[in-house]
Amino acid sequence: MNRLSLFSAFVAASFCASMMAQVNNPVGFGEATLWNDGWEFSADSIEWRPVTLPHDWSIEATPSDTLASCTGYLPGGVGWYRKAFTLPTSGEGHARHYVCFDGVYNRSTVWQGSCELGYRPNGYISFAYELSASGSPDTLVVRVDHSRQADSRWYTGSGIWRDVWLIAAPEVHLAQWGTTYRLLSMTDKWAVVHVSTSAEGASADDSYVVRFSFLDGERVVASAEAPLTSGVAQTQLRIPNPRRWDVVSPYLYTFRAELLRNGATTDAASYRAGLRTLRFTPDEGFFLNERNLKVKGVCVHHDAGVLGAAVPRDVWRRRLMVLREMGANAIRCSHNPQNPDLYDLCDELGLLVMDEASDEWEYPKRKWLKGWNKGEPGFEGSYDFFAEWIDRDVADMVRRDRNHPSVFLWSIGNEVDYPNDPYSHPVLDGDGSTISQPMYGGYKPDAPRAERIGEIAQRLAGVVRTIDYTRPVTGALAGVVMSNQTAYPEAVDVVGYNYTENRYLADHETYPQRIIYGSETSVGYDQWKAVRDNRHIFGQFVWTGLDYLGESGAWPSRGLNTGLVDFAGFMKPRGRFRQSLWADEPMVYVGTYPERQPRRRAGGEGDAAPAPARRSMLSTDAMDMWNYQDGQTVRVVCYTNTPQARLLLRRAATPDSVEVVGELQPYDRETGIITWVVPYAAGELIGEGCDAQGNPVARYAIPTTGAAVRLRATLLSQTPTLAQVLVEAVDSADHRARMSMASVTCALDGSARLLGMENALNFDMTAPQSPVKMLGQGRLVAYIALGTTPATDATPSTDATPSTDAKSDGPAPVTVTFTAEGMEPAQLTLRE
């Protein structure tokens, strides 16, 4: 059977509450308790201070131009964590205890007292260790070694920067990540699902059975029991009238596995589940639930500006919702497994996920160790533990994440095939017509042979398929021409092309059975047209969806600044342009910039620029501002998905009337932009997107703004543990003063702690967690942790003290005040 025929269907899930397994149980067995409180941190194992996890110590520092640009000029180092605790010697159904780390960056070693529990070098992988229960006070110690601080091309963060869990389980329990299921067939009447689980601790004479159930809300719609034989139970379920998980309607069931003995439940695992089918073809692309779908994807990293790598779930929710509003239907985990929260949210929101294992294989990539483009590049990286750990890391990624309906691709690696960095092949001596990627001087006989890439790819793809064959294996190729001379493209099921749109047609002809997509592309319109206009290209992942720390340019620079959405979670103009290409709901955006005068034609005849020159004048990064000098010539660009648009102006001098200053123009399929050139007059500039009959269906207005006179604070979202507050400088007409860069100070009164204020300014190199930040385009977002006092993470300590991780009995008011010189302050009352 052709391997790809197996991708016609699958079932996946995310963690959900059940009788004995709570929401987000990270291991899939026992009872999980969030174990984030009561920790202490030390940079030298001598002076200790309390911290609440997740914790990223790198983001607590101030950037320095002597550090590596790839880290965003922030440090790594070595850090220590400890937690005092007491485990009971026994308990009803709780004979065994485990600690689970969702991620520790990196090279972590864990001890219980003097006993070493284990070592895990990969900071992106979840892992668990069994604890010994003595009934006496004990201490858990974690050493984190990020002394190779420039070990990635972008910011990683340092420390225990994901959740930690305490798991209580019976002697015989379900195995870690051992419960799963897959779709065998689905019609409108029935879905047939294969379900299975494995258990640990059961002996041959134990009489355990497993009850598998599918629930729609609280109603059981399918259930069956199977005996536990040699530690494994499996059977099939028939689900009537199945509802499909889709990017448009991400419907979720609950899937439950209960371990039973003598009719009593002793352990359980519960997941949210989605039913859907996948199909990929070389000529027609991708089909989700047998509907042909273009993947409108973006690459995302795991950090969030001033929050570093310790990103609360609700921050991710807001960021992903902005990407959905933009029209994105997929994300790529660039370039490592991410926080479990992210996959849960993608399940809920209907975002496909390309899960990715690594950015580096057996050889390191060049990185600037001090500053940017200075001296010789270094080779700090993860390559030193590749041989020993990569098979296990890939397997754990697949086992942990396979129960998410959002995951539709397994990527075994990103850009491990850069020509001559380090692999080489005689094909690199070709001319520029066949090689359009970095060569570093043509074929180098002494360099590692490129064929090695294919050998590793075959092995890693085999690791994935052993665990899950319901999704394709892929890889993101940076040197397609060279990799075509190896087994790499044939080792994977679908082949990702990074920045190689010029190979789409040629390689489709040369390799007609190859399934191709843009695994990483620039943000340009031409790159989207290469997807839109080629049926066999099933989608693209734009670099990047969100601004991220690291891969920075020359100081001052926090990041590469390529995102469609900025650090603060707001769509940039280029995000609005992408929205005009991807979104289904009618939208319109207008941006402006001073008109650049075109060069006159040779001979001095006429002043109109030729078509290529006119196109070069059109920017996809035009800011929505309307503040110029009276009569100044201004270029107005309109990004819209409507058939046509016009431009209106409500002059400040005549506010009761609106005039047309830009006539109705049809959508320009060649450039994707409608444009006008108009003289500036103060007032309100209005873009109207219209249907084919000229009726307005979308509107975007830009007011002329005055000097900032006060601050305005608006609650964006609030959970029991986090508030996100938008702070804006506004003028006397209550419009955001976009030009204001005033410094804002945040003060808190109550049980709360400021995590940071994000202004989205790439050049702002002040301490990320400072309570004083300048505004960016007249605004910033403040992240406030509720239920903890500012002193909690600042008071030094030398003695470990037990913690119950208990929350307060009830909400208490928290007052947050924002002040800026020369402006009226803003105040907001929050509750924890």
PDB file of C-alpha atoms in Angstrom, residues 547-704:
ATOM      1  CA  ASP A 547       7.854  39.254  16.075  1.00  0.00           C
ATOM      2  CA  TYR A 548      10.350  37.281  18.133  1.00  0.00           C
ATOM      3  CA  LEU A 549      13.469  37.894  20.186  1.00  0.00           C
ATOM      4  CA  GLY A 550      16.862  37.024  18.762  1.00  0.00           C
ATOM      5  CA  GLU A 551      18.282  36.652  15.269  1.00  0.00           C
ATOM      6  CA  SER A 552      18.816  40.360  15.818  1.00  0.00           C
ATOM      7  CA  GLY A 553      20.589  42.847  13.606  1.00  0.00           C
ATOM      8  CA  ALA A 554      23.165  45.386  14.711  1.00  0.00           C
ATOM      9  CA  TRP A 555      22.604  46.931  18.137  1.00  0.00           C
ATOM     10  CA  PRO A 556      20.075  48.218  19.100  1.00  0.00           C
ATOM     11  CA  SER A 557      17.839  45.403  17.914  1.00  0.00           C
ATOM     12  CA  ARG A 558      15.765  42.945  19.936  1.00  0.00           C
ATOM     13  CA  GLY A 559      14.847  40.763  16.964  1.00  0.00           C
ATOM     14  CA  LEU A 560      14.591  40.411  13.207  1.00  0.00           C
ATOM     15  CA  ASN A 561      11.351  42.451  13.115  1.00  0.00           C
ATOM     16  CA  THR A 562       9.802  40.394  10.294  1.00  0.00           C
ATOM     17  CA  GLY A 563       6.525  39.557  12.030  1.00  0.00           C
ATOM     18  CA  LEU A 564       3.059  40.162  10.671  1.00  0.00           C
ATOM     19  CA  VAL A 565       2.059  40.799  14.299  1.00  0.00           C
ATOM     20  CA  ASP A 566       4.262  42.878  16.600  1.00  0.00           C
ATOM     21  CA  PHE A 567       5.679  42.018  20.030  1.00  0.00           C
ATOM     22  CA  ALA A 568       2.605  43.489  21.736  1.00  0.00           C
ATOM     23  CA  GLY A 569       0.167  41.339  19.764  1.00  0.00           C
ATOM     24  CA  PHE A 570      -1.101  43.952  17.285  1.00  0.00           C
ATOM     25  CA  MET A 571      -1.287  43.444  13.545  1.00  0.00           C
ATOM     26  CA  LYS A 572       1.305  45.439  11.665  1.00  0.00           C
ATOM     27  CA  PRO A 573       0.436  47.000   8.311  1.00  0.00           C
ATOM     28  CA  ARG A 574       2.028  43.977   6.618  1.00  0.00           C
ATOM     29  CA  GLY A 575      -0.329  41.856   8.699  1.00  0.00           C
ATOM     30  CA  ARG A 576      -3.251  43.870   7.364  1.00  0.00           C
ATOM     31  CA  PHE A 577      -1.962  43.297   3.838  1.00  0.00           C
ATOM     32  CA  ARG A 578      -1.777  39.575   4.546  1.00  0.00           C
ATOM     33  CA  GLN A 579      -5.309  39.765   5.941  1.00  0.00           C
ATOM     34  CA  SER A 580      -6.432  41.172   2.596  1.00  0.00           C
ATOM     35  CA  LEU A 581      -5.017  38.045   0.929  1.00  0.00           C
ATOM     36  CA  TRP A 582      -6.195  35.438   3.422  1.00  0.00           C
ATOM     37  CA  ALA A 583      -9.291  36.575   5.322  1.00  0.00           C
ATOM     38  CA  ASP A 584     -12.815  35.590   4.275  1.00  0.00           C
ATOM     39  CA  GLU A 585     -14.703  38.377   6.049  1.00  0.00           C
ATOM     40  CA  PRO A 586     -14.726  41.712   4.146  1.00  0.00           C
ATOM     41  CA  MET A 587     -11.924  43.981   5.340  1.00  0.00           C
ATOM     42  CA  VAL A 588     -10.202  47.177   4.330  1.00  0.00           C
ATOM     43  CA  TYR A 589      -7.153  49.021   5.644  1.00  0.00           C
ATOM     44  CA  VAL A 590      -5.588  52.297   4.559  1.00  0.00           C
ATOM     45  CA  GLY A 591      -2.051  53.450   5.229  1.00  0.00           C
ATOM     46  CA  THR A 592      -0.115  56.504   4.109  1.00  0.00           C
ATOM     47  CA  TYR A 593       3.372  57.821   3.415  1.00  0.00           C
ATOM     48  CA  PRO A 594       4.820  60.864   1.626  1.00  0.00           C
ATOM     49  CA  GLU A 595       4.708  60.518  -2.128  1.00  0.00           C
ATOM     50  CA  ARG A 596       8.045  59.869  -3.739  1.00  0.00           C
ATOM     51  CA  GLN A 597       8.384  61.637  -7.073  1.00  0.00           C
ATOM     52  CA  PRO A 598       9.053  59.202  -9.935  1.00  0.00           C
ATOM     53  CA  ARG A 599      11.936  59.777 -12.285  1.00  0.00           C
ATOM     54  CA  ARG A 600      11.103  61.352 -15.635  1.00  0.00           C
ATOM     55  CA  ARG A 601      11.454  59.218 -18.728  1.00  0.00           C
ATOM     56  CA  ALA A 602      14.478  59.652 -20.945  1.00  0.00           C
ATOM     57  CA  GLY A 603      14.082  62.736 -23.106  1.00  0.00           C
ATOM     58  CA  GLY A 604      12.000  64.484 -20.481  1.00  0.00           C
ATOM     59  CA  GLU A 605       8.643  63.482 -21.960  1.00  0.00           C
ATOM     60  CA  GLY A 606       5.945  63.029 -19.362  1.00  0.00           C
ATOM     61  CA  ASP A 607       6.217  62.456 -15.629  1.00  0.00           C
ATOM     62  CA  ALA A 608       4.506  59.093 -15.227  1.00  0.00           C
ATOM     63  CA  ALA A 609       6.743  56.244 -14.070  1.00  0.00           C
ATOM     64  CA  PRO A 610       6.649  52.951 -15.997  1.00  0.00           C
ATOM     65  CA  ALA A 611       4.661  50.089 -14.453  1.00  0.00           C
ATOM     66  CA  PRO A 612       7.580  48.403 -12.609  1.00  0.00           C
ATOM     67  CA  ALA A 613       8.523  51.725 -11.009  1.00  0.00           C
ATOM     68  CA  ARG A 614       4.930  52.407  -9.988  1.00  0.00           C
ATOM     69  CA  ARG A 615       4.749  48.984  -8.346  1.00  0.00           C
ATOM     70  CA  SER A 616       7.952  49.669  -6.396  1.00  0.00           C
ATOM     71  CA  MET A 617       6.278  52.735  -4.904  1.00  0.00           C
ATOM     72  CA  LEU A 618       3.607  50.574  -3.253  1.00  0.00           C
ATOM     73  CA  SER A 619       4.469  49.554   0.285  1.00  0.00           C
ATOM     74  CA  THR A 620       2.888  46.813   2.370  1.00  0.00           C
ATOM     75  CA  ASP A 621       4.222  48.503   5.515  1.00  0.00           C
ATOM     76  CA  ALA A 622       2.266  51.773   5.341  1.00  0.00           C
ATOM     77  CA  MET A 623       1.308  53.088   8.774  1.00  0.00           C
ATOM     78  CA  ASP A 624      -2.234  54.221   9.507  1.00  0.00           C
ATOM     79  CA  MET A 625      -1.373  57.834  10.262  1.00  0.00           C
ATOM     80  CA  TRP A 626      -2.856  61.068   8.930  1.00  0.00           C
ATOM     81  CA  ASN A 627      -0.557  63.816  10.208  1.00  0.00           C
ATOM     82  CA  TYR A 628       1.235  65.816   7.501  1.00  0.00           C
ATOM     83  CA  GLN A 629       1.702  69.413   6.443  1.00  0.00           C
ATOM     84  CA  ASP A 630      -1.228  71.150   4.755  1.00  0.00           C
ATOM     85  CA  GLY A 631      -1.199  70.490   1.029  1.00  0.00           C
ATOM     86  CA  GLN A 632       1.606  67.898   1.214  1.00  0.00           C
ATOM     87  CA  THR A 633       1.310  65.190  -1.448  1.00  0.00           C
ATOM     88  CA  VAL A 634       0.555  61.861   0.217  1.00  0.00           C
ATOM     89  CA  ARG A 635       0.434  58.323  -1.163  1.00  0.00           C
ATOM     90  CA  VAL A 636      -2.501  56.382   0.256  1.00  0.00           C
ATOM     91  CA  VAL A 637      -2.489  52.602  -0.134  1.00  0.00           C
ATOM     92  CA  CYS A 638      -5.456  50.367   0.481  1.00  0.00           C
ATOM     93  CA  TYR A 639      -5.260  46.689   1.435  1.00  0.00           C
ATOM     94  CA  THR A 640      -8.619  45.013   0.942  1.00  0.00           C
ATOM     95  CA  ASN A 641     -10.278  41.768  -0.087  1.00  0.00           C
ATOM     96  CA  THR A 642     -13.332  43.549  -1.497  1.00  0.00           C
ATOM     97  CA  PRO A 643     -13.875  43.935  -5.269  1.00  0.00           C
ATOM     98  CA  GLN A 644     -13.256  47.685  -5.154  1.00  0.00           C
ATOM     99  CA  ALA A 645     -12.603  50.572  -2.799  1.00  0.00           C
ATOM    100  CA  ARG A 646     -12.812  54.362  -2.552  1.00  0.00           C
ATOM    101  CA  LEU A 647     -11.263  57.032  -0.361  1.00  0.00           C
ATOM    102  CA  LEU A 648     -13.197  59.616   1.636  1.00  0.00           C
ATOM    103  CA  LEU A 649     -12.164  62.612   3.725  1.00  0.00           C
ATOM    104  CA  ARG A 650     -14.005  64.325   6.543  1.00  0.00           C
ATOM    105  CA  ARG A 651     -12.156  67.631   6.760  1.00  0.00           C
ATOM    106  CA  ALA A 652     -11.571  69.133  10.185  1.00  0.00           C
ATOM    107  CA  ALA A 653     -12.759  72.462   8.790  1.00  0.00           C
ATOM    108  CA  THR A 654     -16.100  70.936   7.646  1.00  0.00           C
ATOM    109  CA  PRO A 655     -16.746  67.977  10.000  1.00  0.00           C
ATOM    110  CA  ASP A 656     -20.408  67.582   9.010  1.00  0.00           C
ATOM    111  CA  SER A 657     -19.653  66.547   5.446  1.00  0.00           C
ATOM    112  CA  VAL A 658     -17.616  63.806   3.789  1.00  0.00           C
ATOM    113  CA  GLU A 659     -16.142  64.119   0.298  1.00  0.00           C
ATOM    114  CA  VAL A 660     -14.694  61.588  -2.105  1.00  0.00           C
ATOM    115  CA  VAL A 661     -10.964  62.251  -2.555  1.00  0.00           C
ATOM    116  CA  GLY A 662     -10.153  58.914  -4.174  1.00  0.00           C
ATOM    117  CA  GLU A 663     -12.514  57.550  -6.798  1.00  0.00           C
ATOM    118  CA  LEU A 664     -13.793  53.971  -6.721  1.00  0.00           C
ATOM    119  CA  GLN A 665     -11.071  51.645  -8.012  1.00  0.00           C
ATOM    120  CA  PRO A 666     -11.143  47.906  -8.680  1.00  0.00           C
ATOM    121  CA  TYR A 667      -8.927  45.481  -6.795  1.00  0.00           C
ATOM    122  CA  ASP A 668      -5.535  45.200  -8.466  1.00  0.00           C
ATOM    123  CA  ARG A 669      -4.749  41.473  -8.758  1.00  0.00           C
ATOM    124  CA  GLU A 670      -1.240  42.236 -10.010  1.00  0.00           C
ATOM    125  CA  THR A 671      -0.111  44.186  -6.930  1.00  0.00           C
ATOM    126  CA  GLY A 672      -2.828  43.394  -4.365  1.00  0.00           C
ATOM    127  CA  ILE A 673      -2.976  47.131  -3.571  1.00  0.00           C
ATOM    128  CA  ILE A 674      -5.336  49.961  -4.508  1.00  0.00           C
ATOM    129  CA  THR A 675      -3.691  53.370  -4.351  1.00  0.00           C
ATOM    130  CA  TRP A 676      -4.365  57.094  -4.642  1.00  0.00           C
ATOM    131  CA  VAL A 677      -2.229  60.217  -4.405  1.00  0.00           C
ATOM    132  CA  VAL A 678      -3.967  63.071  -2.540  1.00  0.00           C
ATOM    133  CA  PRO A 679      -3.058  66.424  -0.955  1.00  0.00           C
ATOM    134  CA  TYR A 680      -3.147  66.369   2.826  1.00  0.00           C
ATOM    135  CA  ALA A 681      -5.831  68.171   4.789  1.00  0.00           C
ATOM    136  CA  ALA A 682      -6.462  67.653   8.494  1.00  0.00           C
ATOM    137  CA  GLY A 683      -9.503  65.576   9.403  1.00  0.00           C
ATOM    138  CA  GLU A 684     -10.481  61.926   9.133  1.00  0.00           C
ATOM    139  CA  LEU A 685      -9.340  59.813   6.180  1.00  0.00           C
ATOM    140  CA  ILE A 686     -11.734  56.947   5.454  1.00  0.00           C
ATOM    141  CA  GLY A 687     -11.230  53.890   3.278  1.00  0.00           C
ATOM    142  CA  GLU A 688     -14.362  52.075   2.135  1.00  0.00           C
ATOM    143  CA  GLY A 689     -14.247  48.564   0.769  1.00  0.00           C
ATOM    144  CA  CYS A 690     -17.172  48.010  -1.567  1.00  0.00           C
ATOM    145  CA  ASP A 691     -18.908  45.075  -3.187  1.00  0.00           C
ATOM    146  CA  ALA A 692     -19.280  44.684  -6.947  1.00  0.00           C
ATOM    147  CA  GLN A 693     -22.249  47.069  -6.938  1.00  0.00           C
ATOM    148  CA  GLY A 694     -20.346  49.778  -5.093  1.00  0.00           C
ATOM    149  CA  ASN A 695     -22.027  49.247  -1.714  1.00  0.00           C
ATOM    150  CA  PRO A 696     -19.740  49.724   1.317  1.00  0.00           C
ATOM    151  CA  VAL A 697     -19.063  46.454   3.161  1.00  0.00           C
ATOM    152  CA  ALA A 698     -15.956  47.416   5.175  1.00  0.00           C
ATOM    153  CA  ARG A 699     -14.566  50.656   6.588  1.00  0.00           C
ATOM    154  CA  TYR A 700     -11.278  51.925   8.048  1.00  0.00           C
ATOM    155  CA  ALA A 701     -10.750  55.448   9.378  1.00  0.00           C
ATOM    156  CA  ILE A 702      -7.590  57.351  10.321  1.00  0.00           C
ATOM    157  CA  PRO A 703      -7.993  60.606  12.266  1.00  0.00           C
ATOM    158  CA  THR A 704      -5.559  63.475  12.422  1.00  0.00           C
TER     159      THR A 704
END
